[in-house]
Short mmCIF file of C-alpha atoms in Angstrom, two decimals:
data_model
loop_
_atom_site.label_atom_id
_atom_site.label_comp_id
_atom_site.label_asym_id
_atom_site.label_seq_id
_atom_site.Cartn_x
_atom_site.Cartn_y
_atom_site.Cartn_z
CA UNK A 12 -15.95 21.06 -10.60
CA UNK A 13 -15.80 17.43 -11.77
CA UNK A 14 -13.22 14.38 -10.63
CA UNK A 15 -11.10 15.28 -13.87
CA UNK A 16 -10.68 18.95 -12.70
CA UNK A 17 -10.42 18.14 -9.10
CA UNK A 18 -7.48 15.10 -10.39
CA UNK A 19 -6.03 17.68 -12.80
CA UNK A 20 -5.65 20.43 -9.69
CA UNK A 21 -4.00 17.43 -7.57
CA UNK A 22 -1.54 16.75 -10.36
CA UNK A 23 -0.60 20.43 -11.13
CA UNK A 24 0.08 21.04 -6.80
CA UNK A 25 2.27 17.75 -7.55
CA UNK A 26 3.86 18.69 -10.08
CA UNK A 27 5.19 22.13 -8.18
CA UNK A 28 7.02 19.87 -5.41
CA UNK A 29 10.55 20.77 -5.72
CA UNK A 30 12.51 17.87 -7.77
CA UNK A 31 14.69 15.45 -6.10
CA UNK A 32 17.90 16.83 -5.39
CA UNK A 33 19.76 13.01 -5.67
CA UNK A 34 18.93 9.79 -5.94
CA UNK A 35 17.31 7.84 -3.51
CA UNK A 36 17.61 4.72 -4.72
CA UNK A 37 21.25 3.52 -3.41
CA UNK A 38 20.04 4.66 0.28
CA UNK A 39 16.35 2.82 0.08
CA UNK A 40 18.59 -0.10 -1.23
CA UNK A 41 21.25 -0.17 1.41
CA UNK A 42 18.85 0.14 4.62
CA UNK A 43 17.09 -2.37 3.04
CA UNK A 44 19.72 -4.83 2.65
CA UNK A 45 20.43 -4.38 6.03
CA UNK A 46 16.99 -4.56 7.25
CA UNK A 47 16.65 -8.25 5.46
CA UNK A 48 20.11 -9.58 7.64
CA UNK A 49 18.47 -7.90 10.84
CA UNK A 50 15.40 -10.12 9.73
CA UNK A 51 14.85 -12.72 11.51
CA UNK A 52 15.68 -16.72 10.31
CA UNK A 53 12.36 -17.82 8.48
CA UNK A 54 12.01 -21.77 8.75
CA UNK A 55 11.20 -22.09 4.89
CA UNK A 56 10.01 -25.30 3.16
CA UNK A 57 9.33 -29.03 3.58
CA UNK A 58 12.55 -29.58 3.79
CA UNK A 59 14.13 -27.43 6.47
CA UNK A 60 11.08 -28.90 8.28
CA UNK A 61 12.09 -32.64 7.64
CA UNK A 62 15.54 -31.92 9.08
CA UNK A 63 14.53 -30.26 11.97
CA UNK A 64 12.28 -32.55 12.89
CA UNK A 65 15.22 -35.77 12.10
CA UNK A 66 16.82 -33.23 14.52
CA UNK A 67 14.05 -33.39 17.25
CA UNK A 68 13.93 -36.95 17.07
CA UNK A 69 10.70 -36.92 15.61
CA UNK A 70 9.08 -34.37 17.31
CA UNK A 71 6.88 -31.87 15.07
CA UNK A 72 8.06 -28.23 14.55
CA UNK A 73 6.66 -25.15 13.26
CA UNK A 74 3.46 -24.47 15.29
CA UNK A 75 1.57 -22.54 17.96
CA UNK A 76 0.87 -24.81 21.06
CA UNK A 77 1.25 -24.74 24.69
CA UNK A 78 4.53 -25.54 26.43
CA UNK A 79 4.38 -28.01 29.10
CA UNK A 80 4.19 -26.99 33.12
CA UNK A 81 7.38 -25.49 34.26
CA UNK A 82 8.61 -23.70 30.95
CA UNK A 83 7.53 -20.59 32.03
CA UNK A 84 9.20 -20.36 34.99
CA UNK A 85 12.76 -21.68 33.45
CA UNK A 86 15.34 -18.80 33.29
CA UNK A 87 15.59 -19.84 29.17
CA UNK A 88 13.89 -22.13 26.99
CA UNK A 89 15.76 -24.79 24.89
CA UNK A 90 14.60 -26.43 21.43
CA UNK A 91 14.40 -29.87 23.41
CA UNK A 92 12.45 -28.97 26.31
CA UNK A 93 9.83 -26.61 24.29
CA UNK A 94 8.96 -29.11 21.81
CA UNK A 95 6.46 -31.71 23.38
CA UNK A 96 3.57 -32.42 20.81
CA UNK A 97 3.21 -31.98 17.39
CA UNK A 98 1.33 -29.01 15.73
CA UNK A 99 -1.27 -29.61 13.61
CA UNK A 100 -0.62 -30.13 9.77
CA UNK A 101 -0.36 -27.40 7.40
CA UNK A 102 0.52 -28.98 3.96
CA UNK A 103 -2.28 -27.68 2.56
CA UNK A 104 -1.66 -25.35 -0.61
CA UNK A 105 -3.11 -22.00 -0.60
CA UNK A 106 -4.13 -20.28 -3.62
CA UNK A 107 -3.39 -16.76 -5.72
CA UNK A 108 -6.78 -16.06 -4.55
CA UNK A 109 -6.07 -16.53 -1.14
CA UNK A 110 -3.08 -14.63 -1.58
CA UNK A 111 -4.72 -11.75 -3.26
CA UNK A 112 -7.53 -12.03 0.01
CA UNK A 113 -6.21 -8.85 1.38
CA UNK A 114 -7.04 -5.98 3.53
CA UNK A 115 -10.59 -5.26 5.13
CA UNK A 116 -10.25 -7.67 8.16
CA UNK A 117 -10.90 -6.34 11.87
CA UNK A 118 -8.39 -6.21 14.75
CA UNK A 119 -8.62 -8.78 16.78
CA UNK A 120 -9.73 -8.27 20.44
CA UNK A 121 -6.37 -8.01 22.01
CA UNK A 122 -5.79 -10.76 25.16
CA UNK A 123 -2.59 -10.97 27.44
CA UNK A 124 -0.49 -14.32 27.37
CA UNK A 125 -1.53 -16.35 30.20
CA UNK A 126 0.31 -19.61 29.44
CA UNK A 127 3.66 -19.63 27.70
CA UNK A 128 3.49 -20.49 23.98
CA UNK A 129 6.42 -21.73 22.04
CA UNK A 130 6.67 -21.38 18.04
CA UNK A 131 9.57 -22.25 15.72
CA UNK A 132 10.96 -25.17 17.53
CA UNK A 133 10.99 -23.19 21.06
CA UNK A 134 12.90 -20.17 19.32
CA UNK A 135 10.36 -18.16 20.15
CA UNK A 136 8.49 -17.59 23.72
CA UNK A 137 5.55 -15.93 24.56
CA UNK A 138 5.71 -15.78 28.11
CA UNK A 139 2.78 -14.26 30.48
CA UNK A 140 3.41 -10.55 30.83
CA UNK A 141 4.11 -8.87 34.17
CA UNK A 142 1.47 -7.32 36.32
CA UNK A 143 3.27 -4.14 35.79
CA UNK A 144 4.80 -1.63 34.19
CA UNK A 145 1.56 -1.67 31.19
CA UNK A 146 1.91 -0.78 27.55
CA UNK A 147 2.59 2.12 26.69
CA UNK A 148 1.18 1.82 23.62
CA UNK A 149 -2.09 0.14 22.46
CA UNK A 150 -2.41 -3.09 20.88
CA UNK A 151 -3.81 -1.04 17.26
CA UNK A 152 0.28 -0.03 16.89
CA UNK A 153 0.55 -3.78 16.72
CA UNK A 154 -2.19 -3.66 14.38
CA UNK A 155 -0.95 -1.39 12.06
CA UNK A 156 1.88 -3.04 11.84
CA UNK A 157 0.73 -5.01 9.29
CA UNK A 158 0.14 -2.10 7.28
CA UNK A 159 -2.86 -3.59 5.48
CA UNK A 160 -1.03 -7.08 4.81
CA UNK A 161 -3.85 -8.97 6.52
CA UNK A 162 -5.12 -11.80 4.82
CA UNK A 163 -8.97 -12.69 4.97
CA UNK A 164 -8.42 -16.33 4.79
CA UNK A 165 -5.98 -15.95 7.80
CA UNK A 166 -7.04 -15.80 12.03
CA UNK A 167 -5.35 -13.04 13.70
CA UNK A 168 -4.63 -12.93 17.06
CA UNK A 169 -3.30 -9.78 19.04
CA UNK A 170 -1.72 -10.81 22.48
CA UNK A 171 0.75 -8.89 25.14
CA UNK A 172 3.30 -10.99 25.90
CA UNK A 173 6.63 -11.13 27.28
CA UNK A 174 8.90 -12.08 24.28
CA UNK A 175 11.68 -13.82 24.32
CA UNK A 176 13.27 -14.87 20.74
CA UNK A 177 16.42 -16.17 20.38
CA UNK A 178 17.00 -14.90 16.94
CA UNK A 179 18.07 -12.44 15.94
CA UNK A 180 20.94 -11.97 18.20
CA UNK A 181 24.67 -10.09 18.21
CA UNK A 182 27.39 -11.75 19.62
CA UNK A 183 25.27 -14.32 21.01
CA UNK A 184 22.89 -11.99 22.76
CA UNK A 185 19.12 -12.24 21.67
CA UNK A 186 17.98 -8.60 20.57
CA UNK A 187 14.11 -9.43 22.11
CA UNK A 188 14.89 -11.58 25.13
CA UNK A 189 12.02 -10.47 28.10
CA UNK A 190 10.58 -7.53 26.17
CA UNK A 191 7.28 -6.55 26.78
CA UNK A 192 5.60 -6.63 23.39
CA UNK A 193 2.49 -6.57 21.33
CA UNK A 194 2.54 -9.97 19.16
CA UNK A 195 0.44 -10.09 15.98
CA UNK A 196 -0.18 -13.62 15.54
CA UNK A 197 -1.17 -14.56 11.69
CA UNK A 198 -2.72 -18.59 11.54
CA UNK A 199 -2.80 -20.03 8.18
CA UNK A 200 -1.19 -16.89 6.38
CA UNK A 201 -0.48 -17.85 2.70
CA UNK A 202 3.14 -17.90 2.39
CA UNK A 203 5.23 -17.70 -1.04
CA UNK A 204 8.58 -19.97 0.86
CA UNK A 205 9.95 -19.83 -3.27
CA UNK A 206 8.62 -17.14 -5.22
CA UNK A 207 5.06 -18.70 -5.75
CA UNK A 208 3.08 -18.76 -9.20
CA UNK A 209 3.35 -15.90 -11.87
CA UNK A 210 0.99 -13.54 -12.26
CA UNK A 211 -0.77 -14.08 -15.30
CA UNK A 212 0.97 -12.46 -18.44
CA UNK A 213 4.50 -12.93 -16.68
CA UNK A 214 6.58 -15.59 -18.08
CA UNK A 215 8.72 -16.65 -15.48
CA UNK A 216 9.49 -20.16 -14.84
CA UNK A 217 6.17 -20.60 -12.07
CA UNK A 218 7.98 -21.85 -8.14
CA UNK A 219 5.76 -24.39 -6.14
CA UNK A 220 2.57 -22.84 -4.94
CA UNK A 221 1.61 -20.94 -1.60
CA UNK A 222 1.32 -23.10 1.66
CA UNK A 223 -0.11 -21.32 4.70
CA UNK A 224 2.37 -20.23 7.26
CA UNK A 225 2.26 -19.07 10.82
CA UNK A 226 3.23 -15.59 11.41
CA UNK A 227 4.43 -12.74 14.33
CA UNK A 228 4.69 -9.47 14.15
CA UNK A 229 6.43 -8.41 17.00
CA UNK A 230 5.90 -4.42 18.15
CA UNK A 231 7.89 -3.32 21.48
CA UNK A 232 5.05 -2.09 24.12
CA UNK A 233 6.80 0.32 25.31
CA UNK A 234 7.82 2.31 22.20
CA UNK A 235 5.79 1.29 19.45
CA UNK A 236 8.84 0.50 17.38
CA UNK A 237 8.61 -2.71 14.68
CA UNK A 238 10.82 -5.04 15.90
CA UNK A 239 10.80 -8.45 14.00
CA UNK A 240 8.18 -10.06 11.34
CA UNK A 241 8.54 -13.90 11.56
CA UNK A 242 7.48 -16.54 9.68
CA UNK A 243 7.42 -20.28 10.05
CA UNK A 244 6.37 -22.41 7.43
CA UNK A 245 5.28 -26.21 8.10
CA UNK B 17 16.49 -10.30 -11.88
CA UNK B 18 14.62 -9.64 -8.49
CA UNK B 19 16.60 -6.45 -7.72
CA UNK B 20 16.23 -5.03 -10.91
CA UNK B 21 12.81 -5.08 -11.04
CA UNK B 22 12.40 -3.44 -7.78
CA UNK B 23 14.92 -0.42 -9.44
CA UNK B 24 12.48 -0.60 -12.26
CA UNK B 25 9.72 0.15 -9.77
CA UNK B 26 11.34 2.27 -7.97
CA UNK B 27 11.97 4.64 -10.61
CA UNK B 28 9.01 4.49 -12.05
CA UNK B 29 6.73 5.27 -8.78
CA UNK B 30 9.31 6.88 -6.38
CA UNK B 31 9.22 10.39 -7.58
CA UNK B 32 4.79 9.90 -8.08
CA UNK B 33 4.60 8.83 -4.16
CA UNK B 34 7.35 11.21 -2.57
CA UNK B 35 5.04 14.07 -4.51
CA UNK B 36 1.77 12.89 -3.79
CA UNK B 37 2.67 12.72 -0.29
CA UNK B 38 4.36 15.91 -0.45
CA UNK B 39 0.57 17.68 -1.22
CA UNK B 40 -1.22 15.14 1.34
CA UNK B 41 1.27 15.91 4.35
CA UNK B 42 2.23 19.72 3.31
CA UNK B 43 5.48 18.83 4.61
CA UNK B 44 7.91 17.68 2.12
CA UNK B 45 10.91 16.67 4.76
CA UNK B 46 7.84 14.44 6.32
CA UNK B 47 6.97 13.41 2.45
CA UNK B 48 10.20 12.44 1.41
CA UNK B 49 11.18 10.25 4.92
CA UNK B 50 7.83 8.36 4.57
CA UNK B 51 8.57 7.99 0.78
CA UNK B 52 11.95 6.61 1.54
CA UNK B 53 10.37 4.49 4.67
CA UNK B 54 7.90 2.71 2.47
CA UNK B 55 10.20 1.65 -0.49
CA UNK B 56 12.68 0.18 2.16
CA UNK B 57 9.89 -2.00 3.15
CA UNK B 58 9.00 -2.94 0.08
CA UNK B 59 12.38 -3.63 -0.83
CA UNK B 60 12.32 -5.99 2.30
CA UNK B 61 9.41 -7.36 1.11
CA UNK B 62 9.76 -7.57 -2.81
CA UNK B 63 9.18 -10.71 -3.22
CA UNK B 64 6.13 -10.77 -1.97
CA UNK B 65 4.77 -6.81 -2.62
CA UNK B 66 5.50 -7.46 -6.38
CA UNK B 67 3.34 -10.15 -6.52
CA UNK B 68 0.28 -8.00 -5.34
CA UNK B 69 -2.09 -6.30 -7.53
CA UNK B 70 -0.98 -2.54 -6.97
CA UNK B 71 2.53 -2.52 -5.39
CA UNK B 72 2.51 1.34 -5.30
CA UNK B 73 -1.05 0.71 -3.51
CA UNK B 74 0.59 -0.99 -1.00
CA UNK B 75 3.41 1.80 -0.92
CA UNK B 76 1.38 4.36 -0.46
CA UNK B 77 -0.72 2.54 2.72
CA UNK B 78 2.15 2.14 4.38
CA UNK B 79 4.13 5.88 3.65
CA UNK B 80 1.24 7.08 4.92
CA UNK B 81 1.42 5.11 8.14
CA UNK B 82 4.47 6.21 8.90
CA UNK B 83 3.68 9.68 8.40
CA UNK B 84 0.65 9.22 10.66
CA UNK B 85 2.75 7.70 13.15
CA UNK B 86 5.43 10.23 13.31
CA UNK B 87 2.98 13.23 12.54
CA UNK B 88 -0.72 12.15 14.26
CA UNK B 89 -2.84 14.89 12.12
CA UNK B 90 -5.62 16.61 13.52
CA UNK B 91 -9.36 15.76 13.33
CA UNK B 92 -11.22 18.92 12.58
CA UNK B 93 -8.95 21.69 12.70
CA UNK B 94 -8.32 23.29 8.87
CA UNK B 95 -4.70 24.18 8.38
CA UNK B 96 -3.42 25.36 4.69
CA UNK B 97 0.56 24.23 4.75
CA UNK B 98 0.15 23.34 1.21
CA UNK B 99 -0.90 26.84 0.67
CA UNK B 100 2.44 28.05 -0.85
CA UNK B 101 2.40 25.26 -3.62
CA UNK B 102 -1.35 26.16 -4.30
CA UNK B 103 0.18 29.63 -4.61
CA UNK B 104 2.32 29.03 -7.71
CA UNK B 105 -0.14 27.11 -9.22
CA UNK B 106 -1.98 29.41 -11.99
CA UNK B 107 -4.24 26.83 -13.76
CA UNK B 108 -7.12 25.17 -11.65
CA UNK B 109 -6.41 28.04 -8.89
CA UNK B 110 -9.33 27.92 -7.03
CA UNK B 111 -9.63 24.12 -6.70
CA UNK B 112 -6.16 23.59 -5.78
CA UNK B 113 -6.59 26.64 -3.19
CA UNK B 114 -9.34 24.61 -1.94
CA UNK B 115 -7.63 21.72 -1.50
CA UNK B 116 -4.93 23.84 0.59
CA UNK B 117 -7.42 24.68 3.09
CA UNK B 118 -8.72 21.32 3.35
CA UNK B 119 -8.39 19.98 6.67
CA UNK B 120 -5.40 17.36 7.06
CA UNK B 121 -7.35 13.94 6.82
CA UNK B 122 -9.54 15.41 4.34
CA UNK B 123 -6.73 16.39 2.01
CA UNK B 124 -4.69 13.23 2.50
CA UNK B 125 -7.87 11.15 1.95
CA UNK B 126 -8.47 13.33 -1.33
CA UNK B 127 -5.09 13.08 -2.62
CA UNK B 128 -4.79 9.08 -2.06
CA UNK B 129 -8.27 9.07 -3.65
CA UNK B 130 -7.89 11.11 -6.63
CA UNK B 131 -4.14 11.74 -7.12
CA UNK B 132 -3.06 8.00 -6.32
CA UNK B 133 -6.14 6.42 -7.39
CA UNK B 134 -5.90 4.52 -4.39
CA UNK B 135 -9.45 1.97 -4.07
CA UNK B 136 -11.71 3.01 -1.17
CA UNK B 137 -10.40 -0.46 0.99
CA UNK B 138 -6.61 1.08 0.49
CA UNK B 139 -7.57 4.69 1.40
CA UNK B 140 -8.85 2.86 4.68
CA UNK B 141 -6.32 1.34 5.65
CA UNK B 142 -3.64 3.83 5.30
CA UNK B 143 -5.98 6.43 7.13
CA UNK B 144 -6.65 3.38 9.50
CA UNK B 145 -10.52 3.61 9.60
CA UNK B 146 -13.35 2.37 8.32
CA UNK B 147 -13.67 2.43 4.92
CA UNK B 148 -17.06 3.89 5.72
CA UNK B 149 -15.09 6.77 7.12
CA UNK B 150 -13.22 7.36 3.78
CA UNK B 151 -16.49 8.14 1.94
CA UNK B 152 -18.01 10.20 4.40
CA UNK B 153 -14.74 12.23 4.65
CA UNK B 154 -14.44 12.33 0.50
CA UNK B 155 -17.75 13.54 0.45
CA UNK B 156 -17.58 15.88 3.01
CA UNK B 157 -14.14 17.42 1.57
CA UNK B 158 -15.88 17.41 -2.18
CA UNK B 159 -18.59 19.16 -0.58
CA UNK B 160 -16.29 21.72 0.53
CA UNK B 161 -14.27 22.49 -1.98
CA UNK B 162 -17.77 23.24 -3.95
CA UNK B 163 -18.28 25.88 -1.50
CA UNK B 164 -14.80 27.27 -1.47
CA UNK B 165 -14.65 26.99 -5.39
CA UNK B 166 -17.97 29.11 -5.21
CA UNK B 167 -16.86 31.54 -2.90
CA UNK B 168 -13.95 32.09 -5.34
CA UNK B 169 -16.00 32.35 -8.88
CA UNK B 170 -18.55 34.73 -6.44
CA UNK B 171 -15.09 36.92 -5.17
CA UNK B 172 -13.16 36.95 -9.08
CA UNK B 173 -16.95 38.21 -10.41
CA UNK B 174 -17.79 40.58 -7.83
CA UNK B 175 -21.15 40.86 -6.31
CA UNK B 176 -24.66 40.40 -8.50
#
């Protein structure tokens, strides 16, 4: 028995599965379309950045620091009171090759919130967890969330948090607002805000290049379920 | 433009991974929700998953995920539930019998392997181990189906 035989057996056992009875593709498309307005508001681009931060009177947005004594003991954050100092720069411009950098890099030791961090302007909170209940699930669900989308030229952090996020939200009311959750936190993730270059051989008109993005994945604790993939751009 | 490419993709790889998935999982409800799962993602994701090198790769990883997720398959223990298919199959009996009685992860690591030509690194992380892990399992299931493909030439020619 050789690969070609063992291939050729694989293919005929495929090749018996019974045929599709109809097609999937209207159904993959319309959960899809409404997975991407469930999705929550990416903070795309220079410029979205330059008029948040005319916005916030100056103040820097899109970045992982520490909120300032008190926030995480206010009932809700606000943009204002979140934003105190300015995150570090990320203009730089990633590469295809950094983009291509995937797969092969190890969980991250998983560590619980201890002081509230705010990203996207104060949109999103990760407050300290309680004491109790504990996850019901481990922080690998979180993990695996990324489902091999890790990139080797990003830091990954894996943290139990309490979340609170005030998008995406129904009638005003946030969907992840005090859930206990596993956060996937991608630094310098290379980030495609307008398409990116072409591969080679494919003609399109080529967008700007990559920049490197912050990103959260956001897995409930309780249930494993998905819940949001965020990104925020500088 | 976007969309249509993605149609374009998903005809041309839907019916490939539902199948493959169908002989790595036995279970072709479990198959075809995965299937389904994975190209909604990607649909979310298009404009970034058609930028990588193997979208289907990337496809498969993540089907199989899910499917490990909502089915957690067994270490050791063998179970056969492709064994109907490898029933109906006349050509390349023994092997694909063989591959029936594989045990689950060995199977599903043979079949992304060989049948989706999945890279080691890919195999890995839809299994979610080591890639380490993937060879020694590969080997361990090639190994196997010698002997079972043995034991069958030995049974069809009677004893010597």
């Amino acid at each position: 028995m050789d690969r070609d035989d063992l291939r050729a057996a694989l293919g005929d056992l495929a090749s018996q599965v019974a045929p599709l009875h109809e097609d999937a593709l209207p159904a993959v498309q319309e959960r899809g379309r409404h997975r991407r307005h469930r999705r929550n508001r990416v903070v795309t681009g220079l410029t979205s950045a330059a008029l948040v931060a005319v916005l916030f009177a100056g103040i820097a947005i899109a970045g992982d620091r520490q909120a300032p004594p008190g926030i995480a003991t206010g009932p809700r954050p606000t943009t204002m009171s979140t934003s105190t100092s300015a995150p570090p720069a990320t203009s730089e411009a990633c590469t295809e090759a950094d983009f291509r950098a995937v797969g092969d890099v190890p969980m991250p030791t998983p560590t619980r919130v201890t002081k509230t961090r705010v990203f996207d302007s104060g949109r999103v909170r990760l407050d300290p967890p309680p004491a109790s209940p504990q996850p019901a699930v481990p922080a690998s669900t979180a993990w695996a969330a990324l489902h091999g989308m890790a990139y080797r030229v990003a830091t990954y952090e894996i943290v139990l948090t309490s979340y609170n996020g005030f998008v995406p939200s129904r009638l005003g009311f946030p969907d992840n607002w005090n859930r206990l959750a596993w956060v996937v936190i991608g630094h310098r993730v290379p980030w495609l805000p307008h398409g990116g270059p072409p591969l080679p051989g494919v003609t399109t008109v080529p967008g700007p290049a990559c920049t490197f993005a912050t990103q959260l994945f956001l897995v409930d604790a309780n249930s494993g379920r998905e819940l949001e993939e965020s990104t925020f751009s500088a | 433009m976007v969309d249509i490419e993605f149609e374009a993709f998903f005809s041309d790889r839907y019916d490939e991974v539902r199948r493959a998935l169908t002989v790595a999982f036995g279970d072709p409800r479990l198959a075809e929700d995965c299937a389904q799962e994975a190209f909604v993602r990607a649909f979310v994701r298009w404009k970034r998953i058609r930028k990588m090198e193997s979208p289907a790769g990337w496809v498969y990883v993540v089907a199989t995920n899910v499917a490990r997720r909502r089915r957690p398959w067994p270490a050791d223990a063998p179970v056969s539930p492709v064994a109907d298919l490898a029933d109906a199959v006349v050509d390349r009996a023994s092997i694909a019998c063989g591959i029936a009685q594989l045990p689950d992860r060995q199977r599903i690591a043979v079949v992304l392997r060989y049948l989706a030509d999945l890279p080691i690194a890919d195999v890995a992380a839809a299994m979610g181990c080591a890639q380490g892990t993937v060879k020694s399992t590969l080997h361990t299931a090639l190994a196997r189906l010698r002997v079972t493909l043995t034991d069958f030439e030995e049974d069809r020619d009677g004893p010597r």
